[in-house]
Coordinates of C-alpha atoms in Angstrom, one line a residue:
M68 CA 5.9 -29.8 -30.4
Q69 CA 8.8 -29.9 -32.8
L70 CA 8.0 -29.7 -36.5
Q71 CA 9.4 -32.5 -38.6
V72 CA 9.5 -33.3 -42.3
M73 CA 7.4 -36.3 -41.6
N74 CA 4.6 -34.5 -39.7
S75 CA 4.4 -31.3 -41.8
P76 CA 4.3 -30.1 -45.4
F77 CA 7.7 -28.3 -45.0
N78 CA 11.1 -29.5 -46.3
Q79 CA 14.1 -30.0 -44.0
E80 CA 15.4 -26.4 -44.3
Q81 CA 12.0 -24.9 -43.6
T82 CA 11.3 -27.0 -40.6
E83 CA 14.7 -26.1 -39.1
L84 CA 14.0 -22.4 -39.6
L85 CA 10.5 -22.7 -38.1
N86 CA 11.7 -24.7 -35.1
R87 CA 14.1 -21.9 -34.4
L88 CA 11.6 -19.1 -34.8
L89 CA 8.4 -20.4 -33.2
P90 CA 9.6 -20.9 -29.6
T91 CA 10.9 -17.3 -29.6
L92 CA 7.5 -15.7 -30.4
T93 CA 5.4 -14.0 -27.8
E94 CA 1.7 -14.8 -27.7
T95 CA 0.9 -11.5 -29.4
Q96 CA 3.4 -12.2 -32.2
S97 CA 2.0 -15.7 -32.7
L98 CA -1.6 -14.4 -32.9
W99 CA -0.6 -11.6 -35.3
L100 CA 1.4 -14.1 -37.5
S101 CA -1.6 -16.4 -37.6
G102 CA -4.0 -13.7 -38.7
Y103 CA -1.5 -12.4 -41.3
L104 CA -1.2 -15.9 -42.8
A105 CA -5.0 -16.3 -42.8
A106 CA -5.3 -12.9 -44.5
I107 CA -2.8 -13.9 -47.2
Q108 CA -4.7 -17.2 -47.8
S109 CA -8.0 -15.3 -48.0
S110 CA -6.6 -12.8 -50.6
T111 CA -5.1 -15.6 -52.6
L112 CA -8.4 -17.5 -52.7
Q113 CA -10.4 -14.4 -53.7
A114 CA -7.9 -13.5 -56.5
A115 CA -7.4 -17.0 -57.9
P116 CA -8.9 -17.5 -61.4
A117 CA -11.6 -20.0 -62.0
V118 CA -10.3 -23.4 -63.1
E119 CA -13.7 -24.5 -64.4
E120 CA -16.0 -22.8 -66.9
R121 CA -18.9 -23.0 -64.5
P122 CA -17.6 -23.3 -61.0
A123 CA -19.9 -24.3 -58.1
P124 CA -20.9 -21.2 -56.1
A125 CA -19.0 -20.9 -52.9
A126 CA -19.2 -18.3 -50.2
A127 CA -16.1 -16.1 -49.8
P128 CA -14.4 -16.4 -46.4
A129 CA -16.0 -14.0 -43.9
I130 CA -13.7 -11.2 -42.9
P131 CA -13.7 -11.0 -39.1
K132 CA -15.1 -7.8 -37.6
E133 CA -12.5 -5.5 -36.2
V134 CA -12.5 -4.6 -32.5
T135 CA -10.3 -2.2 -30.6
I136 CA -9.8 -2.7 -26.9
L137 CA -8.3 0.2 -24.9
F138 CA -7.2 -0.2 -21.3
G139 CA -6.3 2.3 -18.6
S140 CA -4.5 0.5 -15.8
Q141 CA -2.4 1.5 -12.8
T142 CA -1.7 -1.9 -11.2
G143 CA -2.3 -4.2 -14.2
N144 CA -5.8 -5.5 -13.5
A145 CA -7.5 -3.6 -16.3
Q146 CA -4.7 -4.5 -18.7
N147 CA -4.9 -8.2 -17.9
L148 CA -8.7 -8.2 -18.4
A149 CA -8.4 -6.4 -21.7
K150 CA -5.9 -8.9 -23.0
K151 CA -8.1 -11.8 -21.8
A152 CA -11.1 -10.3 -23.6
G153 CA -9.0 -9.8 -26.7
K154 CA -7.9 -13.4 -26.7
T155 CA -11.4 -14.6 -26.4
L156 CA -12.6 -12.5 -29.3
E157 CA -9.7 -13.6 -31.5
E158 CA -10.6 -17.2 -30.8
R159 CA -14.1 -16.4 -32.1
G160 CA -12.8 -15.0 -35.4
F161 CA -12.6 -11.3 -34.6
Q162 CA -9.6 -9.1 -35.5
V163 CA -8.6 -7.4 -32.3
N164 CA -6.2 -4.6 -31.4
V165 CA -5.5 -4.4 -27.7
S166 CA -3.7 -1.2 -26.6
A167 CA -3.0 1.0 -23.6
M168 CA -4.8 4.3 -24.0
S169 CA -1.4 6.0 -23.8
D170 CA -0.3 4.1 -26.9
F171 CA -3.4 4.8 -29.0
K172 CA -3.5 7.8 -31.3
P173 CA -6.6 9.7 -30.4
N174 CA -7.2 10.9 -33.9
N175 CA -7.7 7.3 -35.0
L176 CA -10.8 7.1 -32.9
K177 CA -13.0 8.1 -35.8
K178 CA -11.8 5.1 -37.7
V179 CA -12.9 2.7 -35.0
K180 CA -16.3 1.0 -35.3
N181 CA -16.2 -1.3 -32.3
L182 CA -14.5 0.0 -29.1
L183 CA -14.2 -1.8 -25.8
I184 CA -12.9 0.3 -22.8
V185 CA -11.5 -1.5 -19.7
V186 CA -10.4 1.1 -17.2
S187 CA -9.8 1.5 -13.5
T188 CA -10.3 4.5 -11.3
H189 CA -7.4 5.8 -9.3
G190 CA -7.3 7.9 -6.2
E191 CA -10.4 10.1 -5.7
G192 CA -12.1 9.4 -9.1
D193 CA -9.0 10.0 -11.2
P194 CA -8.0 8.2 -14.4
P195 CA -4.9 6.0 -14.1
D196 CA -1.6 7.5 -15.5
N197 CA -1.8 5.8 -18.8
A198 CA -5.4 6.9 -19.4
L199 CA -4.9 10.6 -18.7
T200 CA -4.2 11.8 -22.2
F201 CA -7.0 9.8 -23.9
H202 CA -9.4 10.9 -21.1
E203 CA -8.5 14.5 -21.7
F204 CA -8.9 14.1 -25.5
I205 CA -12.3 12.4 -25.2
H206 CA -13.7 15.2 -22.9
G207 CA -12.1 18.0 -25.0
K208 CA -13.3 20.0 -28.0
R209 CA -11.2 17.9 -30.5
A210 CA -13.2 14.7 -29.7
P211 CA -14.9 13.6 -33.0
K212 CA -18.6 12.9 -33.5
L213 CA -18.9 9.1 -33.5
E214 CA -21.3 7.8 -36.1
D215 CA -21.9 4.1 -36.8
F216 CA -19.8 3.5 -33.6
R217 CA -20.5 0.9 -31.0
Y218 CA -18.8 0.6 -27.6
S219 CA -18.9 -0.9 -24.1
V220 CA -17.1 -0.1 -20.9
L221 CA -15.9 -2.3 -18.1
A222 CA -15.1 -0.2 -15.1
L223 CA -12.9 -1.3 -12.2
G224 CA -13.0 0.4 -8.8
D225 CA -13.3 0.1 -5.0
S226 CA -16.7 0.8 -3.5
S227 CA -15.0 2.1 -0.3
Y228 CA -14.1 5.2 -2.3
E229 CA -16.7 8.0 -2.8
F230 CA -16.1 8.2 -6.6
F231 CA -16.5 4.4 -7.3
C232 CA -15.7 3.5 -10.9
Q233 CA -15.8 7.2 -11.8
T234 CA -13.4 7.0 -14.8
G235 CA -15.4 4.2 -16.4
K236 CA -18.6 6.2 -15.8
D237 CA -16.9 9.2 -17.4
F238 CA -16.0 7.3 -20.6
D239 CA -19.4 5.6 -20.8
K240 CA -21.3 8.9 -20.6
R241 CA -19.0 10.8 -23.0
L242 CA -18.9 8.2 -25.7
E243 CA -22.7 8.2 -25.7
E244 CA -22.7 12.0 -25.9
L245 CA -20.4 11.8 -29.0
G246 CA -23.0 9.6 -30.7
G247 CA -21.9 6.1 -29.8
T248 CA -24.3 3.1 -29.2
R249 CA -23.6 0.7 -26.4
I250 CA -22.9 -2.9 -27.4
T251 CA -23.9 -3.9 -23.9
P252 CA -24.4 -1.7 -20.8
R253 CA -21.4 -0.7 -18.7
I254 CA -20.5 -3.0 -15.8
D255 CA -19.0 -1.5 -12.6
C256 CA -16.7 -4.0 -10.8
D257 CA -15.6 -3.8 -7.2
L258 CA -12.4 -5.4 -5.9
D259 CA -13.9 -8.9 -6.5
F260 CA -14.0 -8.3 -10.3
E261 CA -13.5 -11.7 -11.9
E262 CA -17.2 -12.8 -12.2
P263 CA -18.7 -9.5 -13.4
A264 CA -15.8 -9.1 -15.8
A265 CA -16.5 -12.5 -17.3
E266 CA -20.2 -11.7 -17.6
W267 CA -19.3 -8.4 -19.4
A268 CA -17.1 -10.3 -21.8
E269 CA -19.8 -12.8 -22.7
A270 CA -22.4 -10.0 -23.2
V271 CA -20.0 -8.1 -25.4
L272 CA -19.3 -11.3 -27.5
A273 CA -23.0 -11.8 -27.9
G274 CA -23.6 -8.2 -28.9
L275 CA -20.8 -8.2 -31.5
S276 CA -21.9 -11.6 -32.9
E277 CA -25.6 -10.6 -33.1
G278 CA -26.9 -11.4 -36.6
E279 CA -23.8 -13.1 -37.7
S280 CA -22.8 -16.8 -37.9
R281 CA -19.3 -17.2 -36.5
S282 CA -17.2 -20.1 -35.4
P283 CA -13.9 -20.2 -33.6
S284 CA -10.9 -19.4 -35.8
P285 CA -8.9 -22.6 -36.4
S286 CA -5.6 -20.6 -36.6
A287 CA -6.3 -18.8 -33.3
A288 CA -7.1 -22.1 -31.6
S289 CA -4.0 -23.7 -32.9
V290 CA -1.8 -20.8 -31.7
S291 CA -3.4 -21.0 -28.3
A292 CA -2.7 -24.7 -28.0
S293 CA 0.9 -24.2 -28.8
A294 CA 1.5 -21.2 -26.6
P295 CA 3.9 -21.6 -23.7
A296 CA 2.3 -23.1 -20.7
E297 CA 1.6 -20.6 -17.9
S298 CA 1.4 -21.4 -14.2
V299 CA -1.9 -22.8 -13.0
Y300 CA -1.9 -20.4 -10.1
S301 CA -3.5 -17.0 -10.5
R302 CA -5.7 -14.5 -8.6
S303 CA -8.6 -16.9 -8.7
N304 CA -6.4 -19.9 -7.8
P305 CA -3.7 -18.6 -5.5
F306 CA -0.6 -20.6 -4.6
R307 CA 0.0 -21.5 -0.9
A308 CA 3.5 -20.2 -0.5
E309 CA 5.8 -20.9 2.5
V310 CA 7.2 -18.0 4.4
L311 CA 11.0 -18.4 4.7
E312 CA 11.9 -15.2 6.6
N313 CA 10.0 -12.5 8.4
I314 CA 12.3 -9.7 9.7
N315 CA 11.7 -6.2 11.2
L316 CA 13.8 -3.8 9.2
N317 CA 13.5 -0.9 11.6
G318 CA 15.9 -0.4 14.5
R319 CA 15.1 -0.3 18.2
G320 CA 13.2 2.9 19.2
S321 CA 11.7 3.5 15.7
N322 CA 8.2 4.8 15.4
K323 CA 7.7 2.4 12.6
E324 CA 7.6 -1.4 12.0
T325 CA 8.5 -2.5 8.5
R326 CA 8.6 -6.2 7.7
H327 CA 10.8 -7.9 5.2
L328 CA 9.3 -11.2 4.0
E329 CA 11.0 -13.8 2.0
I330 CA 8.6 -16.3 0.4
S331 CA 9.1 -19.5 -1.5
L332 CA 7.6 -19.9 -4.9
E333 CA 9.1 -23.4 -5.4
G334 CA 6.8 -25.7 -7.3
S335 CA 4.4 -22.9 -8.3
G336 CA 5.7 -22.2 -11.8
L337 CA 5.2 -18.5 -11.0
T338 CA 7.7 -15.9 -12.3
Y339 CA 7.8 -12.2 -12.2
Q340 CA 9.8 -9.2 -13.4
P341 CA 11.0 -6.1 -11.5
G342 CA 8.0 -3.7 -11.1
D343 CA 5.5 -6.5 -10.7
S344 CA 3.4 -7.0 -7.5
L345 CA 2.6 -9.9 -5.3
G346 CA -1.1 -10.4 -4.4
V347 CA -1.7 -11.7 -0.9
Y348 CA -5.1 -13.0 0.4
P349 CA -5.0 -12.2 4.2
E350 CA -7.2 -13.5 7.0
N351 CA -9.0 -11.2 9.4
D352 CA -7.7 -10.7 13.0
P353 CA -9.1 -13.5 15.2
E354 CA -9.8 -11.0 18.0
L355 CA -11.9 -8.9 15.6
V356 CA -13.8 -11.9 14.4
D357 CA -14.5 -13.0 18.0
L358 CA -15.7 -9.5 18.8
L359 CA -18.2 -9.5 15.9
L360 CA -19.5 -13.0 16.8
A361 CA -20.0 -11.9 20.4
E362 CA -21.7 -8.6 19.4
M363 CA -24.2 -10.5 17.1
N364 CA -24.6 -13.4 19.5
W365 CA -23.8 -15.9 16.7
D366 CA -22.6 -19.5 17.1
P367 CA -19.1 -19.6 15.6
E368 CA -19.8 -23.2 14.4
E369 CA -23.0 -22.4 12.6
A370 CA -22.8 -23.6 8.9
V371 CA -23.2 -20.9 6.2
R372 CA -23.0 -21.0 2.5
V373 CA -20.2 -19.1 0.7
K374 CA -20.9 -19.5 -3.0
E375 CA -20.9 -23.2 -3.6
E376 CA -19.1 -24.1 -0.4
T377 CA -20.4 -24.7 3.2
V378 CA -18.1 -23.5 6.0
T379 CA -18.4 -22.5 9.6
L380 CA -19.5 -18.9 10.3
K381 CA -16.1 -18.3 12.0
E382 CA -14.2 -19.5 9.0
A383 CA -16.4 -17.3 6.7
L384 CA -15.7 -14.2 8.7
S385 CA -12.0 -15.1 9.1
S386 CA -11.1 -16.0 5.6
H387 CA -13.8 -15.0 3.1
F388 CA -15.4 -11.7 4.0
E389 CA -14.2 -8.1 4.6
I390 CA -15.2 -6.8 8.0
T391 CA -12.7 -3.9 8.5
V392 CA -14.1 -1.4 5.9
L393 CA -17.5 0.2 5.6
T394 CA -18.7 1.2 2.2
K395 CA -21.8 3.0 1.0
P396 CA -23.2 -0.2 -0.7
L397 CA -22.7 -2.2 2.4
V398 CA -24.5 0.4 4.6
E399 CA -27.4 0.5 2.1
K400 CA -27.7 -3.3 2.2
T401 CA -27.6 -3.5 6.0
A402 CA -30.3 -0.8 6.2
K403 CA -32.6 -3.1 4.2
L404 CA -31.9 -5.9 6.6
S405 CA -32.5 -3.7 9.7
G406 CA -35.6 -2.3 11.1
N407 CA -33.6 0.6 12.6
E408 CA -35.0 3.9 11.2
E409 CA -31.9 5.8 12.1
L410 CA -29.8 3.5 9.9
H411 CA -32.3 3.9 7.1
Q412 CA -32.0 7.7 7.3
L413 CA -28.2 7.5 7.4
A414 CA -28.1 5.4 4.2
L415 CA -30.2 8.1 2.5
D416 CA -28.0 11.0 3.6
S417 CA -24.8 11.0 1.4
S418 CA -23.0 13.7 3.4
R419 CA -23.6 12.1 6.9
L420 CA -22.9 8.6 5.5
K421 CA -19.5 9.7 4.1
S422 CA -18.6 11.1 7.5
Y423 CA -19.8 8.1 9.4
I424 CA -18.0 5.4 7.4
D425 CA -14.6 7.2 7.6
G426 CA -12.4 5.1 9.9
R427 CA -15.2 2.8 11.1
D428 CA -15.7 -1.0 10.5
L429 CA -18.4 -3.6 10.7
I430 CA -18.2 -3.9 14.5
D431 CA -18.9 -0.2 14.8
L432 CA -22.0 -0.5 12.6
V433 CA -23.5 -3.5 14.4
R434 CA -22.9 -1.8 17.8
D435 CA -24.4 1.5 16.7
F436 CA -27.6 0.2 15.1
K437 CA -28.5 -3.0 17.0
P438 CA -30.5 -5.1 17.6
W439 CA -30.3 -7.2 14.5
S440 CA -32.9 -9.7 13.7
S441 CA -31.4 -11.1 10.5
S442 CA -29.8 -14.6 10.4
A443 CA -26.1 -15.1 10.1
Q444 CA -26.6 -16.4 6.6
E445 CA -28.5 -13.3 5.5
F446 CA -25.9 -11.0 7.1
V447 CA -22.8 -12.6 5.5
S448 CA -24.6 -12.8 2.1
I449 CA -24.3 -9.0 1.8
L450 CA -20.6 -8.8 2.8
R451 CA -17.9 -8.1 0.2
K452 CA -15.3 -10.8 -0.5
I453 CA -12.0 -10.0 1.4
P454 CA -9.8 -8.4 -1.2
A455 CA -6.3 -9.3 -2.0
R456 CA -3.6 -6.9 -1.0
L457 CA -1.0 -6.0 -3.7
Y458 CA 2.6 -5.3 -2.6
S459 CA 5.4 -4.1 -4.9
I460 CA 7.9 -7.0 -5.1
S461 CA 11.3 -6.1 -3.6
S462 CA 13.4 -8.8 -5.2
S463 CA 14.6 -9.9 -8.6
F464 CA 13.6 -13.4 -9.8
E465 CA 16.9 -13.6 -11.7
A466 CA 18.8 -13.0 -8.5
N467 CA 16.5 -15.0 -6.3
P468 CA 15.1 -18.0 -8.3
D469 CA 11.9 -19.4 -6.8
E470 CA 11.7 -16.7 -4.2
V471 CA 9.8 -13.4 -3.8
H472 CA 10.5 -10.7 -1.3
L473 CA 8.1 -8.1 0.1
T474 CA 8.6 -4.9 2.2
I475 CA 5.4 -4.2 4.2
G476 CA 4.8 -1.4 6.7
A477 CA 2.7 -2.3 9.7
V478 CA -0.5 -0.2 9.9
R479 CA -1.8 0.7 13.4
Y480 CA -3.8 3.8 14.4
D481 CA -6.6 4.9 16.7
A482 CA -10.1 6.0 15.4
H483 CA -13.4 6.4 17.1
G484 CA -12.1 5.2 20.5
R485 CA -10.7 1.9 19.2
E486 CA -7.3 0.7 18.0
R487 CA -7.3 -0.2 14.3
K488 CA -5.0 -2.5 12.5
G489 CA -4.2 -3.1 8.9
V490 CA -5.6 -6.5 7.9
C491 CA -2.6 -7.9 6.0
S492 CA 0.2 -5.8 7.4
I493 CA -0.6 -6.8 11.0
L494 CA -1.1 -10.4 10.0
C495 CA 2.5 -10.3 8.7
A496 CA 3.8 -8.3 11.7
E497 CA 2.1 -10.2 14.6
R498 CA 0.9 -13.6 13.5
L499 CA 3.0 -14.9 10.5
Q500 CA 5.9 -17.1 11.3
P501 CA 8.5 -18.8 9.1
G502 CA 7.0 -22.1 8.0
D503 CA 3.5 -20.6 7.7
T504 CA 1.9 -20.3 4.3
L505 CA 0.1 -17.5 2.5
P506 CA -2.2 -17.6 -0.6
V507 CA -0.4 -15.6 -3.2
F508 CA -0.4 -14.7 -6.9
I509 CA 1.7 -12.6 -9.3
Q510 CA 0.2 -9.3 -10.5
H511 CA 2.1 -8.3 -13.6
N512 CA 2.4 -4.6 -14.1
E513 CA 3.6 -3.4 -17.6
N514 CA 3.2 0.2 -16.5
F515 CA 6.3 0.1 -14.1
K516 CA 9.2 -1.5 -15.9
L517 CA 12.9 -1.0 -16.3
P518 CA 13.9 0.5 -19.6
E519 CA 14.5 -2.1 -22.4
N520 CA 17.9 -0.6 -23.0
P521 CA 20.1 -1.4 -19.9
E522 CA 22.3 1.6 -20.6
T523 CA 19.4 4.0 -20.0
P524 CA 19.9 6.1 -16.8
I525 CA 17.2 5.7 -14.2
I526 CA 16.1 8.0 -11.4
M527 CA 14.2 6.3 -8.5
V528 CA 12.2 8.2 -5.9
G529 CA 10.9 5.9 -3.1
P530 CA 10.5 7.0 0.5
G531 CA 9.5 4.5 3.1
T532 CA 8.2 1.2 1.7
G533 CA 8.3 2.9 -1.7
I534 CA 11.9 1.6 -1.7
A535 CA 10.6 -2.0 -2.5
P536 CA 10.6 -2.1 -6.3
F537 CA 13.9 -0.2 -6.5
R538 CA 15.6 -3.0 -4.5
S539 CA 14.2 -5.3 -7.2
F540 CA 15.6 -2.9 -9.9
M541 CA 19.1 -2.9 -8.4
Q542 CA 19.2 -6.7 -8.0
E543 CA 18.2 -7.1 -11.6
R544 CA 20.7 -4.6 -12.9
E545 CA 23.5 -6.1 -10.8
E546 CA 22.6 -9.6 -12.0
N547 CA 22.5 -8.6 -15.7
G548 CA 25.6 -6.3 -15.5
A549 CA 23.6 -3.3 -16.8
E550 CA 25.8 -0.3 -17.3
G551 CA 23.2 2.5 -17.2
K552 CA 23.6 5.1 -14.4
S553 CA 21.2 5.0 -11.5
W554 CA 20.2 7.5 -8.8
L555 CA 18.1 6.9 -5.7
F556 CA 16.2 9.4 -3.6
F557 CA 15.1 7.8 -0.3
G558 CA 13.5 9.2 2.7
D559 CA 12.0 8.2 6.1
Q560 CA 11.9 9.5 9.7
H561 CA 15.3 8.7 11.2
F562 CA 18.7 7.7 9.7
V563 CA 19.7 5.4 12.6
T564 CA 16.5 3.4 12.8
D565 CA 14.6 3.8 9.4
F566 CA 17.2 3.5 6.6
L567 CA 15.6 0.4 5.0
Y568 CA 18.2 -2.0 3.4
Q569 CA 20.9 0.5 4.3
T570 CA 23.9 -1.9 3.9
E571 CA 22.6 -3.2 0.6
W572 CA 22.3 0.4 -0.8
Q573 CA 25.8 1.3 0.5
K574 CA 27.3 -1.8 -1.1
W575 CA 25.6 -1.1 -4.5
L576 CA 26.9 2.5 -4.3
K577 CA 30.5 1.2 -3.5
D578 CA 30.3 -1.4 -6.3
G579 CA 29.0 1.1 -8.9
V580 CA 25.7 -0.6 -9.4
L581 CA 24.1 2.5 -7.9
S582 CA 25.6 5.7 -9.2
K583 CA 24.2 8.3 -6.8
L584 CA 22.3 8.3 -3.5
D585 CA 20.4 11.1 -1.8
V586 CA 18.5 10.6 1.4
A587 CA 16.2 12.7 3.5
F588 CA 15.3 11.9 7.1
S589 CA 12.5 14.2 8.2
R590 CA 12.8 13.9 12.0
D591 CA 16.5 14.2 12.4
D592 CA 16.6 18.0 12.2
D593 CA 14.4 20.8 13.4
E594 CA 13.3 21.5 9.9
K595 CA 11.6 18.6 8.1
V596 CA 13.4 17.6 4.9
Y597 CA 11.7 15.3 2.3
V598 CA 12.8 13.7 -0.9
Q599 CA 11.5 16.6 -3.0
H600 CA 13.8 18.9 -1.2
R601 CA 16.8 16.7 -2.1
M602 CA 15.6 16.8 -5.7
Q603 CA 15.5 20.6 -5.6
E604 CA 19.0 20.7 -4.2
N605 CA 20.2 18.7 -7.2
S606 CA 18.0 20.3 -9.8
R607 CA 20.7 21.1 -12.3
E608 CA 22.2 17.6 -12.4
L609 CA 18.8 16.0 -12.3
F610 CA 17.7 18.0 -15.4
Q611 CA 20.9 17.0 -17.1
W612 CA 20.0 13.4 -16.5
L613 CA 16.5 14.0 -18.0
E614 CA 18.1 15.6 -21.1
Q615 CA 20.3 12.5 -21.4
G616 CA 17.2 10.3 -21.6
A617 CA 16.9 9.2 -18.0
A618 CA 13.7 7.4 -16.9
V619 CA 12.1 8.5 -13.7
Y620 CA 10.3 6.2 -11.3
I621 CA 8.1 7.1 -8.3
C622 CA 6.8 4.6 -5.8
G623 CA 4.9 5.3 -2.6
D624 CA 2.1 7.5 -1.2
E625 CA 0.1 9.1 -3.9
K626 CA -1.9 11.7 -1.9
N627 CA 1.1 13.6 -0.6
M628 CA 4.5 12.4 -1.7
A629 CA 3.8 11.6 -5.3
H630 CA 1.9 14.8 -5.8
D631 CA 4.7 16.8 -4.3
V632 CA 7.4 15.0 -6.3
H633 CA 5.4 15.5 -9.5
N634 CA 5.2 19.3 -9.0
T635 CA 8.9 19.4 -8.0
L636 CA 9.8 17.7 -11.3
I637 CA 7.9 20.4 -13.2
D638 CA 9.6 23.1 -11.1
I639 CA 13.0 21.7 -12.0
I640 CA 12.2 21.4 -15.7
E641 CA 10.8 24.9 -15.7
K642 CA 13.8 26.4 -13.9
E643 CA 16.7 24.4 -15.5
G644 CA 15.2 24.2 -18.9
G645 CA 14.2 27.8 -19.1
M646 CA 10.6 26.9 -19.9
S647 CA 7.2 28.2 -19.0
R648 CA 5.1 26.3 -16.5
E649 CA 3.0 24.9 -19.4
Q650 CA 6.0 23.9 -21.4
A651 CA 7.5 22.1 -18.4
A652 CA 4.3 20.2 -17.7
E653 CA 4.2 19.2 -21.4
Y654 CA 7.8 18.0 -21.2
L655 CA 6.9 15.7 -18.3
A656 CA 3.7 14.6 -20.0
D657 CA 5.8 13.6 -23.1
M658 CA 8.1 11.7 -20.8
Q659 CA 5.1 9.8 -19.4
K660 CA 3.8 9.1 -22.9
N661 CA 7.2 7.7 -23.8
K662 CA 7.3 5.5 -20.7
R663 CA 10.2 7.6 -19.2
Y664 CA 8.0 8.7 -16.3
Q665 CA 6.3 5.8 -14.4
R666 CA 4.6 5.7 -11.1
D667 CA 3.6 2.9 -8.7
V668 CA 1.6 4.9 -6.2
Y669 CA -1.1 3.9 -3.7

């Protein structure tokens, strides 16, 4: 709404200035300004002299309690939940500071009285990249004793991993050891985190508000009302997007199949930036669903309840529930449903259970431990909701308005005597045609972003499908005429069949959008060569780029490639910078802290 002299207390010059300023403010800036003005008003009221000899007693405005929310996030889920919780608390009158753990000064922890932690667990129980420093500080000797300190932890994870929500558990335990008192108990969230996260936020709000009378802040409510409208589509309300193109990027004879998808976002209101991901809700393979129905001797048309909805059993197993992954919680729940003593013993033996669930799915479980006497409704009630798959976006919205592109490697392998297929990747490879639709949402990721200064040099390391976000980076830089240098390290198996987007990269190199390109194709020679080897070969120049302020980006496999590239960077810094190993590691840690070293790994 535009301010006018007639509908506001401002004169013409003031309204013109405000109308130019307000639309440019971010939500964070608007909320800060609102709180700042409220604080000024509060101070003025408290300092104003009495205008009557015996003024009527009046309560001073309550100063909202301060709350600090720290998030550790790799893909953006924890960050989004932290911001949402912060917004809710601000609307209830609290003063809130929401920050990435990497941006928070650890020494300020002793000044905090109310701390909320929202953190994911990455890999095998590891903290996400932007939580590493704070996690190390908390568990180190410099961590302060926390008196008169309250906290609560929301932990995100994946129960298919052994160390489920481990980072959140670590923070929760350590903060208690340091003297903190829980506002509300820690909640551990699986991939379907929306409901438990909302319950945690409500419990935190109740705990913070206990013993106090609070009402929503008028200023915060008015800012929220005037904030720019967001798309109505989200993780909990995905957009049915039409597939425009579905192309195999690999050449004939390749050992791989990599699909390039072009998807329409027209009419959704969804936008994204380079570095963001697209969430896709897939459906299970119909053959797998039919096998499960036959194995359990269930009627596909039997009606079952899925939350508040009644659907057929076949639809529930196709579109609602995960059937391709076994987790420890699932085996424990099935053991309670079953009268099979061997399954009960398996659920109690952590070592045997870990070995059993590796590479097996629900069909393996029902075959190995039948017969089953439970009803279809009882059985599906213990299944986990089918999770969305996140894919790094391989296009720029500026260059492709109302479109989003994905680069997806088809997953096929054999395990325990059966062929296994990736749920979403094989949906895309075998069953998805142009004209079909997919339920999608945008997953914003502030932890993998181009430098704000377009003149900053960038170094990109992305073998295989890790190339995806860097295609987005180049499209964006080409569209905006960015002049910063850029260097790509790409690798795959064979030059002839597996050089993904080859003509595009060669064109960018020719046009100067890409400054330097080094490739490694591991199966073309007797000796396998990977991207880290190409980095070592260019160690002197690479270090010169780092000294010039270059930002380094890594995308792809975490377990092997990202680990090797990380160590290679330390090797190069140590060698070319004449540093000790510890100094080189600190150099890279400082780059990470300053957002010059960012990873999108999986």
